[in-house]
XYZ file of C-alpha atoms in Angstrom:
703
model
C -39.568 7.194 36.108
C -42.718 5.576 34.909
C -46.004 5.717 36.780
C -49.300 3.823 36.357
C -51.846 6.580 35.353
C -48.972 8.750 33.682
C -49.250 9.911 30.243
C -46.545 9.467 28.118
C -46.364 10.701 24.376
C -49.622 13.016 24.991
C -51.126 9.653 23.855
C -50.425 6.409 25.990
C -51.830 6.288 29.223
C -49.861 3.392 31.414
C -52.382 1.191 33.160
C -50.399 -1.597 34.666
C -46.746 -3.343 34.119
C -46.768 -6.893 32.244
C -43.783 -8.199 32.329
C -39.912 -7.179 32.531
C -36.944 -8.207 31.279
C -32.843 -7.795 31.068
C -33.074 -4.334 29.289
C -36.471 -2.757 29.904
C -39.695 -3.076 31.550
C -43.308 -3.596 29.571
C -46.211 -1.672 30.219
C -49.914 -2.184 29.274
C -51.317 1.260 27.973
C -53.655 2.939 26.096
C -53.535 4.764 22.872
C -56.277 7.316 23.220
C -55.154 8.766 19.828
C -56.623 5.638 18.146
C -58.609 3.837 21.015
C -56.741 1.036 21.498
C -54.598 -1.002 23.721
C -50.918 -1.360 23.168
C -47.780 -2.605 25.009
C -45.121 0.193 25.854
C -41.500 -1.207 26.150
C -39.318 1.013 28.394
C -35.549 0.685 28.382
C -34.259 1.002 32.099
C -32.300 3.436 33.657
C -28.957 2.018 33.149
C -29.463 1.640 29.301
C -30.926 4.923 29.018
C -27.834 6.618 30.245
C -26.068 5.143 27.932
C -25.810 7.531 24.696
C -23.930 5.384 22.284
C -26.422 2.441 22.961
C -29.540 4.726 22.913
C -28.380 6.296 19.717
C -28.228 2.497 17.996
C -31.235 1.571 19.491
C -33.506 4.150 18.168
C -32.126 3.829 14.722
C -32.844 -0.324 14.946
C -36.328 0.376 16.870
C -37.266 2.947 13.890
C -36.258 0.305 11.190
C -38.173 -2.616 13.169
C -41.367 -0.277 13.035
C -40.998 -0.697 8.919
C -41.866 -4.541 9.655
C -45.274 -5.859 9.186
C -46.350 -9.397 9.316
C -49.016 -11.563 11.096
C -46.182 -13.627 12.500
C -44.101 -10.779 14.296
C -45.058 -8.336 16.701
C -45.572 -4.921 14.927
C -43.981 -1.788 16.287
C -46.018 1.048 16.237
C -44.171 3.964 17.146
C -41.013 5.072 18.688
C -40.369 7.815 21.411
C -38.691 9.350 24.088
C -39.807 11.902 27.028
C -37.586 12.862 29.831
C -35.142 10.452 29.715
C -37.430 7.844 29.238
C -36.832 5.706 25.979
C -39.544 3.417 25.108
C -41.553 1.563 21.771
C -44.787 1.001 21.475
C -45.710 -2.016 20.054
C -48.843 -4.416 19.235
C -50.374 -5.628 22.403
C -50.685 -9.713 22.306
C -52.776 -11.795 24.731
C -50.994 -15.006 25.256
C -47.961 -16.885 27.151
C -44.538 -17.130 25.660
C -43.468 -19.971 23.664
C -40.793 -20.868 26.749
C -43.518 -20.826 29.189
C -45.631 -22.965 26.659
C -42.766 -25.394 26.604
C -42.324 -25.693 30.220
C -46.500 -26.081 30.455
C -46.452 -28.935 28.213
C -43.001 -30.270 29.112
C -42.507 -31.023 25.500
C -45.026 -30.240 22.053
C -45.575 -32.874 19.609
C -43.707 -33.026 16.072
C -46.472 -31.385 14.122
C -47.257 -28.551 16.719
C -43.443 -27.734 16.772
C -43.189 -27.878 12.888
C -46.213 -25.509 12.476
C -44.739 -23.009 15.454
C -41.495 -23.242 13.781
C -42.668 -22.519 9.898
C -44.611 -19.439 11.570
C -41.474 -18.214 13.393
C -39.541 -18.899 10.102
C -42.269 -16.742 7.893
C -41.433 -13.637 10.504
C -37.939 -14.036 10.353
C -38.127 -13.986 7.089
C -39.768 -11.272 6.857
C -37.085 -9.143 8.664
C -34.246 -10.685 6.749
C -36.186 -9.306 3.473
C -35.997 -5.897 5.045
C -32.571 -6.244 6.208
C -32.943 -6.609 9.952
C -31.380 -9.060 11.912
C -33.128 -10.545 15.128
C -29.719 -11.742 16.874
C -31.669 -12.973 19.604
C -33.899 -15.665 18.497
C -35.135 -17.538 21.750
C -38.597 -19.176 23.241
C -38.782 -15.749 25.209
C -39.058 -14.048 22.571
C -41.979 -15.653 20.882
C -45.482 -15.599 21.804
C -48.656 -17.980 21.271
C -51.594 -15.355 20.925
C -55.105 -16.991 22.871
C -55.905 -17.331 19.117
C -53.484 -19.607 18.712
C -51.363 -17.336 16.520
C -47.297 -16.994 16.405
C -45.333 -13.861 16.664
C -41.861 -13.072 17.075
C -40.977 -9.998 19.310
C -38.309 -7.975 20.257
C -36.793 -6.794 16.731
C -34.323 -3.792 16.572
C -33.684 -4.151 20.464
C -30.979 -7.250 20.204
C -28.632 -5.460 17.553
C -28.511 -2.106 19.805
C -27.705 -4.667 22.525
C -24.789 -6.390 20.851
C -23.301 -3.685 19.606
C -22.489 -2.328 22.330
C -21.534 -5.735 23.902
C -23.939 -5.928 26.711
C -22.931 -9.108 28.778
C -25.063 -12.549 28.115
C -26.925 -12.087 31.134
C -28.432 -8.959 30.148
C -28.575 -10.333 26.591
C -30.778 -13.236 27.601
C -29.945 -16.595 27.420
C -26.719 -17.732 25.931
C -28.288 -21.440 25.310
C -29.763 -20.260 22.012
C -26.738 -18.270 20.803
C -24.844 -19.070 17.664
C -21.221 -20.010 17.660
C -20.373 -16.749 15.639
C -21.965 -14.746 18.203
C -20.332 -16.672 21.213
C -16.587 -15.646 20.040
C -17.994 -12.056 19.643
C -17.763 -11.923 15.697
C -19.911 -11.060 12.715
C -23.292 -12.103 12.874
C -25.797 -12.235 9.946
C -29.372 -14.053 8.633
C -27.562 -17.571 9.417
C -27.219 -17.258 13.055
C -30.639 -16.180 13.271
C -31.183 -19.744 11.499
C -28.968 -21.603 14.067
C -30.899 -20.029 17.480
C -34.086 -21.378 15.612
C -32.851 -24.678 15.524
C -32.299 -24.569 19.135
C -35.542 -23.471 19.803
C -36.836 -26.230 17.563
C -34.719 -28.660 19.741
C -35.798 -27.452 22.561
C -40.029 -27.705 21.042
C -39.149 -31.342 20.409
C -37.357 -32.071 23.374
C -38.088 -29.931 26.294
C -34.378 -28.917 27.040
C -31.776 -27.087 25.485
C -28.916 -29.017 23.899
C -26.399 -27.412 25.878
C -25.911 -26.606 29.434
C -23.292 -25.782 32.219
C -22.623 -23.983 35.084
C -21.750 -20.797 33.741
C -22.679 -18.499 30.451
C -18.800 -18.955 29.393
C -18.955 -22.691 29.639
C -22.216 -22.918 27.904
C -20.666 -20.511 25.131
C -17.877 -22.652 24.692
C -20.213 -25.946 24.076
C -21.749 -23.731 21.213
C -18.096 -23.255 19.433
C -16.775 -26.608 19.906
C -19.215 -29.758 20.886
C -21.168 -31.511 18.193
C -25.075 -30.806 18.843
C -26.739 -33.755 20.381
C -29.504 -36.262 18.232
C -32.641 -34.811 19.612
C -33.477 -38.243 18.955
C -31.374 -39.254 21.574
C -33.898 -37.839 23.509
C -37.179 -38.488 22.150
C -36.784 -41.727 19.764
C -40.131 -41.092 17.797
C -38.995 -37.757 16.299
C -38.915 -38.318 12.397
C -35.728 -38.466 10.451
C -36.297 -35.705 8.502
C -37.376 -33.202 11.284
C -34.284 -34.517 13.164
C -31.920 -33.394 10.119
C -33.840 -30.361 9.749
C -32.367 -29.290 13.284
C -29.106 -30.737 12.510
C -28.676 -28.275 9.534
C -30.136 -25.452 11.046
C -27.187 -26.009 14.157
C -24.006 -26.581 12.218
C -20.907 -25.053 13.331
C -20.142 -23.725 9.977
C -22.430 -20.887 8.740
C -21.959 -21.936 5.345
C -23.311 -25.537 6.505
C -26.820 -24.052 7.441
C -29.616 -23.084 5.589
C -28.672 -20.319 3.947
C -31.994 -18.299 3.874
C -35.260 -18.907 5.930
C -37.089 -19.585 2.636
C -34.920 -22.901 2.182
C -35.787 -23.906 5.872
C -39.428 -22.990 5.397
C -39.504 -25.504 2.379
C -37.738 -28.497 4.461
C -40.112 -27.685 7.184
C -43.360 -27.851 5.059
C -41.956 -31.252 3.117
C -41.270 -32.579 6.765
C -45.181 -32.476 7.807
C -46.113 -34.219 4.188
C -43.174 -37.076 4.136
C -41.764 -36.965 7.883
C -39.956 -40.137 7.414
C -38.082 -39.433 4.010
C -34.475 -38.672 4.362
C -34.501 -35.156 2.213
C -32.203 -32.758 3.692
C -29.374 -32.038 2.180
C -25.897 -30.868 4.263
C -23.465 -29.801 1.751
C -19.570 -29.593 3.068
C -18.123 -26.402 1.260
C -14.672 -27.994 1.407
C -15.722 -31.481 0.630
C -13.810 -30.488 -2.765
C -10.941 -29.491 -1.163
C -10.645 -31.973 1.829
C -7.842 -34.688 2.273
C -8.451 -37.994 0.980
C -7.017 -41.492 1.007
C -4.875 -42.866 -1.536
C -6.130 -46.211 -2.563
C -4.211 -49.247 -3.806
C -5.684 -48.389 -7.527
C -4.780 -44.623 -7.362
C -1.083 -45.965 -6.094
C -0.886 -48.309 -9.286
C -1.746 -45.626 -11.817
C 0.798 -43.051 -10.516
C 3.454 -45.902 -10.421
C 2.440 -46.337 -14.144
C 2.607 -42.815 -14.733
C 6.093 -42.590 -12.956
C 7.709 -45.610 -15.064
C 6.448 -43.953 -18.482
C 8.168 -40.786 -17.994
C 11.504 -42.379 -16.902
C 11.390 -44.404 -20.321
C 10.241 -41.234 -22.285
C 12.703 -38.781 -20.645
C 16.024 -39.162 -22.897
C 13.762 -38.973 -26.182
C 11.952 -36.185 -24.646
C 15.547 -34.492 -24.308
C 16.326 -34.801 -27.513
C 13.165 -33.384 -29.176
C 13.391 -30.286 -26.600
C 13.844 -28.001 -29.177
C 10.338 -28.986 -30.593
C 8.695 -28.460 -27.473
C 6.547 -25.151 -26.670
C 8.981 -23.142 -23.980
C 6.660 -21.520 -21.152
C 7.113 -19.325 -18.721
C 8.147 -20.094 -15.790
C 4.907 -19.431 -13.803
C 2.905 -21.481 -16.172
C 1.147 -25.095 -15.018
C 3.800 -27.948 -14.928
C 0.895 -30.002 -16.394
C 0.467 -28.110 -19.292
C 4.083 -28.832 -20.271
C 3.214 -32.391 -19.698
C -0.057 -32.479 -21.813
C 2.021 -31.177 -25.054
C 4.825 -32.946 -24.407
C 2.807 -36.154 -24.702
C 0.691 -34.871 -27.600
C 4.460 -34.385 -29.212
C 4.838 -38.187 -28.611
C 1.311 -39.696 -29.645
C 1.985 -37.610 -33.205
C 5.615 -38.691 -33.776
C 4.452 -42.426 -32.373
C 1.901 -42.726 -35.676
C 0.936 -46.704 -36.987
C -0.715 -47.510 -39.611
C -2.277 -50.862 -37.991
C -3.707 -48.845 -35.299
C -5.742 -46.584 -37.616
C -7.279 -49.833 -39.295
C -8.219 -50.945 -35.800
C -9.612 -47.792 -35.132
C -11.918 -47.619 -38.344
C -12.819 -50.989 -37.580
C -13.917 -50.081 -33.990
C -15.775 -46.740 -35.642
C -18.252 -49.184 -37.987
C -18.945 -51.817 -35.326
C -20.058 -48.798 -32.969
C -22.339 -47.210 -35.398
C -23.925 -50.615 -36.399
C -24.580 -50.989 -32.820
C -26.122 -47.154 -32.736
C -28.422 -47.746 -35.260
C -29.630 -51.253 -34.239
C -30.828 -49.489 -30.670
C -32.099 -46.309 -32.591
C -33.951 -49.302 -34.828
C -35.491 -50.949 -31.444
C -36.697 -48.224 -30.150
C -38.711 -47.084 -32.884
C -40.095 -50.472 -33.372
C -41.302 -50.272 -29.752
C -42.908 -47.205 -30.098
C -44.960 -48.113 -33.145
C -45.829 -51.203 -31.518
C -43.646 -53.852 -34.132
C -41.763 -55.012 -31.017
C -43.700 -56.275 -27.732
C -41.365 -57.464 -24.849
C -44.242 -58.082 -22.427
C -47.667 -56.649 -21.553
C -47.735 -52.803 -20.850
C -49.179 -53.710 -17.363
C -45.593 -55.657 -16.525
C -44.157 -52.608 -17.576
C -46.080 -50.285 -15.793
C -45.746 -49.767 -11.725
C -49.143 -50.321 -9.834
C -50.169 -47.397 -7.890
C -51.469 -48.129 -4.551
C -54.851 -46.280 -4.240
C -56.108 -45.122 -0.726
C -58.967 -46.792 0.534
C -61.901 -46.082 2.338
C -64.416 -47.824 4.295
C -67.891 -47.367 3.033
C -70.279 -45.974 5.504
C -74.482 -46.319 6.613
C -76.028 -44.155 3.908
C -79.820 -45.878 3.869
C -82.362 -43.990 5.755
C -80.533 -41.001 6.178
C -81.852 -37.682 3.877
C -80.131 -37.293 0.379
C -78.435 -33.628 0.953
C -76.904 -35.159 4.430
C -75.865 -38.748 3.023
C -74.261 -36.299 0.218
C -72.127 -34.348 2.735
C -70.897 -37.454 4.578
C -69.777 -39.270 1.288
C -68.000 -36.500 0.037
C -66.491 -35.987 3.740
C -64.789 -39.341 3.525
C -63.584 -39.040 -0.362
C -66.209 -40.775 -2.226
C -68.852 -39.239 -5.134
C -72.388 -39.741 -4.470
C -74.515 -40.253 -7.739
C -78.088 -39.690 -7.498
C -81.123 -41.600 -8.705
C -84.612 -41.348 -7.927
C -87.219 -44.400 -7.543
C -90.733 -43.609 -6.594
C -91.901 -44.948 -3.179
C -95.226 -44.410 -0.869
C -93.287 -46.482 2.126
C -90.687 -43.832 2.932
C -90.459 -40.396 2.810
C -89.732 -38.398 0.084
C -86.353 -37.643 -0.154
C -84.956 -40.447 1.962
C -82.198 -42.620 0.756
C -83.732 -46.314 0.058
C -80.338 -48.141 -1.137
C -76.542 -47.507 -2.195
C -74.402 -49.342 -4.765
C -71.856 -50.299 -2.182
C -72.656 -51.964 0.832
C -71.829 -50.708 4.705
C -68.450 -51.557 5.450
C -66.937 -52.517 1.898
C -63.497 -50.805 1.579
C -63.741 -49.076 -1.690
C -60.984 -46.857 -3.651
C -60.931 -43.179 -2.525
C -63.116 -41.101 -5.226
C -65.340 -44.087 -6.194
C -68.710 -43.402 -7.012
C -71.512 -44.177 -4.832
C -75.347 -44.351 -6.907
C -77.726 -43.853 -4.175
C -81.613 -44.732 -4.763
C -83.590 -41.696 -3.453
C -87.174 -41.810 -2.711
C -89.872 -39.504 -4.284
C -93.269 -38.852 -3.809
C -94.277 -38.719 -8.655
C -92.327 -39.102 -10.996
C -90.994 -35.732 -11.508
C -89.415 -33.959 -14.274
C -87.434 -35.385 -17.405
C -83.468 -34.817 -16.350
C -81.819 -32.825 -19.556
C -78.409 -33.642 -20.589
C -75.975 -31.764 -19.867
C -72.829 -34.175 -20.301
C -69.902 -32.051 -22.005
C -71.367 -29.056 -21.785
C -69.443 -25.869 -19.726
C -70.344 -25.637 -15.972
C -72.045 -22.278 -16.803
C -73.981 -23.564 -19.408
C -75.351 -27.045 -17.779
C -75.937 -24.789 -14.853
C -78.324 -22.594 -17.055
C -79.964 -25.791 -18.110
C -80.813 -27.327 -15.449
C -82.012 -24.488 -12.985
C -84.271 -23.446 -15.807
C -85.939 -27.293 -15.538
C -86.532 -26.258 -11.799
C -83.492 -28.195 -10.686
C -80.482 -27.809 -7.763
C -77.151 -27.733 -9.220
C -74.367 -28.802 -6.907
C -70.761 -28.481 -8.963
C -68.433 -31.445 -7.447
C -64.800 -31.059 -9.191
C -62.660 -34.099 -10.262
C -59.973 -34.826 -12.750
C -59.953 -36.171 -16.305
C -57.310 -36.088 -18.584
C -59.781 -36.683 -21.450
C -62.254 -33.914 -20.272
C -61.428 -30.151 -21.215
C -61.162 -28.150 -17.881
C -64.234 -26.584 -16.637
C -66.717 -28.727 -18.576
C -69.137 -31.548 -17.367
C -67.850 -35.303 -17.008
C -70.902 -36.430 -16.007
C -74.005 -35.653 -14.019
C -76.607 -37.411 -11.577
C -78.891 -38.439 -12.032
C -78.477 -39.303 -15.480
C -79.796 -37.847 -18.629
C -83.740 -38.847 -19.598
C -83.746 -39.985 -15.882
C -86.944 -38.561 -13.932
C -86.282 -36.288 -10.601
C -88.692 -34.291 -8.416
C -88.771 -30.660 -8.868
C -86.512 -28.597 -6.912
C -83.780 -32.018 -6.473
C -80.517 -31.497 -6.285
C -78.456 -32.374 -9.847
C -74.662 -33.392 -9.115
C -72.195 -32.380 -11.693
C -68.848 -33.470 -12.231
C -66.695 -30.593 -13.294
C -63.325 -31.342 -14.983
C -60.136 -29.932 -13.664
C -58.317 -31.088 -16.053
C -55.237 -33.930 -15.437
C -54.397 -34.409 -11.635
C -50.743 -34.480 -11.950
C -50.444 -31.601 -10.143
C -53.957 -31.755 -8.258
C -54.254 -31.985 -4.630
C -57.511 -32.070 -2.845
C -58.711 -29.714 0.022
C -59.018 -30.651 2.892
C -61.677 -29.719 5.699
C -60.154 -27.382 8.169
C -63.424 -25.399 9.326
C -63.685 -25.622 13.491
C -59.859 -26.087 13.503
C -57.880 -23.540 15.141
C -55.616 -21.538 12.820
C -52.647 -23.246 14.024
C -53.993 -26.437 13.437
C -55.673 -25.664 9.905
C -52.140 -24.554 9.050
C -50.443 -27.727 9.780
C -53.043 -29.803 7.740
C -53.030 -27.279 4.536
C -49.367 -27.403 5.017
C -49.290 -31.341 4.594
C -51.676 -31.179 2.023
C -49.165 -29.061 -0.048
C -50.998 -25.810 0.140
C -50.257 -22.544 1.462
C -51.983 -20.717 3.781
C -53.277 -17.135 2.601
C -54.753 -13.905 4.195
C -56.170 -14.903 7.697
C -58.738 -12.311 8.761
C -61.171 -12.362 11.389
C -64.845 -11.864 11.170
C -68.025 -12.438 13.369
C -70.122 -15.929 13.191
C -73.194 -16.999 14.577
C -72.083 -20.206 15.624
C -70.744 -19.951 19.451
C -69.093 -23.177 18.871
C -66.691 -22.001 16.351
C -65.530 -18.730 18.221
C -61.481 -18.574 17.985
C -61.540 -21.130 15.161
C -61.738 -21.334 11.704
C -65.066 -20.298 10.578
C -64.677 -19.634 6.403
C -61.879 -21.658 3.695
C -61.642 -19.807 0.018
C -61.430 -23.407 -1.377
C -64.198 -26.123 -0.452
C -63.477 -29.357 1.041
C -63.149 -32.154 -1.672
C -61.980 -29.291 -4.310
C -59.199 -30.280 -6.222
C -56.608 -27.409 -6.648
C -52.852 -26.881 -7.881
C -50.062 -27.901 -5.358
C -49.206 -24.600 -3.927
C -52.678 -22.761 -4.472
C -53.069 -20.463 -1.068
C -55.846 -20.902 0.826
C -57.348 -18.177 2.399
C -58.856 -18.828 5.958
C -61.575 -16.339 8.349
C -61.317 -17.070 12.098
C -64.687 -16.356 14.032
C -64.882 -13.974 16.687
C -68.220 -15.348 17.451
C -71.596 -14.333 17.431
C -72.351 -10.585 16.721
C -74.018 -8.854 19.410
C -76.419 -6.490 18.529
C -76.383 -3.315 19.625
C -79.298 -0.750 21.048
C -80.333 2.978 20.723
C -81.739 4.990 23.767
C -83.630 7.996 22.311
C -85.866 9.692 24.494
C -87.021 12.871 26.382
C -86.578 11.814 30.143
C -89.783 13.179 32.360
C -89.233 14.370 35.687
C -89.690 11.793 38.423
C -93.244 12.373 39.935
C -93.358 8.966 41.048
C -92.406 10.531 44.160
C -95.263 12.617 45.558
C -92.971 14.863 47.267
C -90.670 15.905 44.131
C -91.746 19.391 43.247
C -90.958 21.151 40.206
C -87.912 23.515 40.242
C -85.929 20.651 42.453
C -82.264 20.209 41.806
C -82.378 16.717 40.552
C -79.528 13.966 39.482
C -80.394 11.939 36.541
C -78.148 9.117 35.899
C -78.893 6.047 33.173
C -77.181 3.283 33.576
C -77.168 0.219 31.186
C -77.855 -3.392 32.583
C -74.096 -4.205 31.938
C -72.789 -1.244 34.036
C -72.471 0.977 31.539
C -73.014 4.607 32.831
C -74.768 6.375 29.604
C -75.626 10.035 31.531
C -74.835 11.450 34.603
C -76.253 14.995 35.128
C -77.609 17.440 37.438
C -80.890 19.453 36.279
C -83.733 21.638 37.917
C -86.062 21.332 34.326
C -87.625 18.567 32.646
C -87.391 16.752 29.840
C -84.171 16.086 29.883
C -82.627 14.764 26.108
C -81.021 11.541 25.697
C -79.341 10.238 22.956
C -77.106 7.067 22.637
C -76.168 4.567 20.002
C -73.998 1.181 20.251
C -75.261 0.257 23.820
C -74.575 -3.433 23.955
C -77.433 -4.004 26.814
C -81.404 -4.368 25.968
C -82.504 -2.648 28.733
C -81.346 -0.152 31.668
C -82.373 2.094 34.233
C -83.051 5.950 35.025
C -81.960 6.843 38.464
C -83.093 10.268 40.340
C -81.945 11.612 43.185
C -83.542 14.674 44.716
C -83.581 16.263 48.446
C -86.691 17.213 49.912
C -86.552 20.009 52.275
C -89.004 20.212 54.765
C -89.807 23.421 57.006
C -90.537 23.382 60.861
C -94.097 23.096 61.669
C -95.776 23.583 64.917
C -99.572 22.212 66.039
C -101.884 23.064 68.916
C -103.908 19.994 70.685
C -107.677 20.926 70.099
C -108.179 19.430 73.877
C -105.672 19.691 75.963
C -104.137 23.335 74.312
C -100.238 22.155 74.124
C -98.690 23.437 71.602
C -95.994 20.659 69.377
C -93.258 22.013 67.068
C -91.646 19.861 64.769
C -88.417 20.723 63.503
C -87.225 21.555 59.902
C -85.690 18.419 57.813
C -84.312 17.401 54.616
C -84.380 14.023 53.215
C -82.363 12.700 49.812
C -84.732 10.633 47.805
C -84.322 7.994 45.215
C -86.477 7.061 42.312
C -85.419 3.731 39.791
C -87.191 3.786 36.611
C -86.456 0.888 34.204
C -86.655 1.518 30.495
C -86.029 -0.434 27.143
C -83.410 0.410 24.679
C -84.475 0.029 20.840
C -82.120 -2.688 18.881
C -80.739 -0.675 15.861
């Protein structure tokens, strides 16, 4: 029996109950060996008494403990103690996807797809390790406070299904696959079906099949077609609808065959949501019964008539026809018989016709070859090149106001909307140095993305002549410009005519003047842009939104780590991306992210010899004193009793800059007798004791 405060496994202290399910209860605990909080899932008594179940549960849980993935609630330990069987897992602060859906009624398409991608990646990792979940549902998916999506309860599902646990114990039958509902074999594609039902619920806020009993719902999974999610939410894109429907096919062979296939289509749906790219293949299509068309009937009739007319001749030549074994194919017999017919019916006139046709075909082929060679060499012109080449639509952006802005601020703003700034300087006494005087494109004008905008910037004197670095490598160009006292800003750009890594152009241009210490922009070639994408800015986004945006732009999310960042506005948001905004990279490039944990907190130390509490006149050396040192945040650093001072104190890692030293001691007063000199009356004052407290403020030293 689990009780709050008990210790299990000689290391896990049970702190509080945080959840309960059909087969287990979940407790928050502290791992005293590694000094961290964990979640401990304890099997309920009725399952602990089932030896067969416990055996399978232990094997599966140990296998799940080998899984390590950012989208899986990791299992740390499996154990038993006094008939208590438990799993120690990662503690995730957050809510289940089920509660999240209930809270928001239904999720947006982009948010649902982003969650589905993360769930799929977690399940894919398990499948790669030959572990099938078998109980995918929103209740087993957790969204942490940081926006991370994690799948939980790996291992416990197989043990449950192996022991024919009833559906009300297993969890909701609303998400079970048809093969599971029949009690048949289930594999990775069963998880895909359950994830499809989960996606349906995220998108519509409801499950597709419902009924009064679990049996009624299970029968619907087996027999009824899945309703279209667009019946409930018409704005769901066609690609997303098809993905859900493919996941939820009755036959496992018609579903996605792996999580990797599903992830590819989910990412594609973020980029082209309205494109119909999802392919559902019917494995029985080639063997299906087809209606005979009129054309087929005519052909069959002709073949029948031909066979009738040839029947007698074939009998006469029977000795020349190769005999076959009884099991040989009848069509093969007919093939050889027809071949013999053609050989015997040889016609010399037909040979002459065939020869003429062969010559004509050779002339036609020769003429076609001559035409294409001539067109390649420019001999034949059948229209302008522009007419033959389809025009690609170029994305346009609206020019923003930059006049009067600081040049560095203006550059960042232009790069942010997809325009490339070029700088030229002009001596001006009326404007502050570094201020943009004018731009080559007026505010409000629509211009093609990636266009160059020339900014004229105020300078005080003629400055230094800018050397030419066009055509040089980025490293060489940077070295030359920095040697002259300039700051180099490199902007990546695509140019098939310039080798990757070399400078396409520079701004300001060569032989113009620019102030010492000013920025020189160099455009560095990244080669052809056929397979290049531009990196978006995800700084300041949640991890979920950043993942969706990067995926939408054809990029992959790499390692996601946490770090402290001085900007409090970025807490729990992306504070770093491994490729800068506006850079051109290959499609599928992995972008690493860092999530801010908030500003780093200063720590302090307290290394002092605490002197006696002489602030109180009644204190006497040798008294028993309780000395307590408390930081301002309530952390107690010291609590001891002593009769001698000073007391040594040496503490580090204190989170508050100051605190207080408290002294508690007891003053004992002896009985005294006094005589009034005038009256001669004697007065006796009885003995007493009093507990006294002295407070002494202290300041700690920053580490």
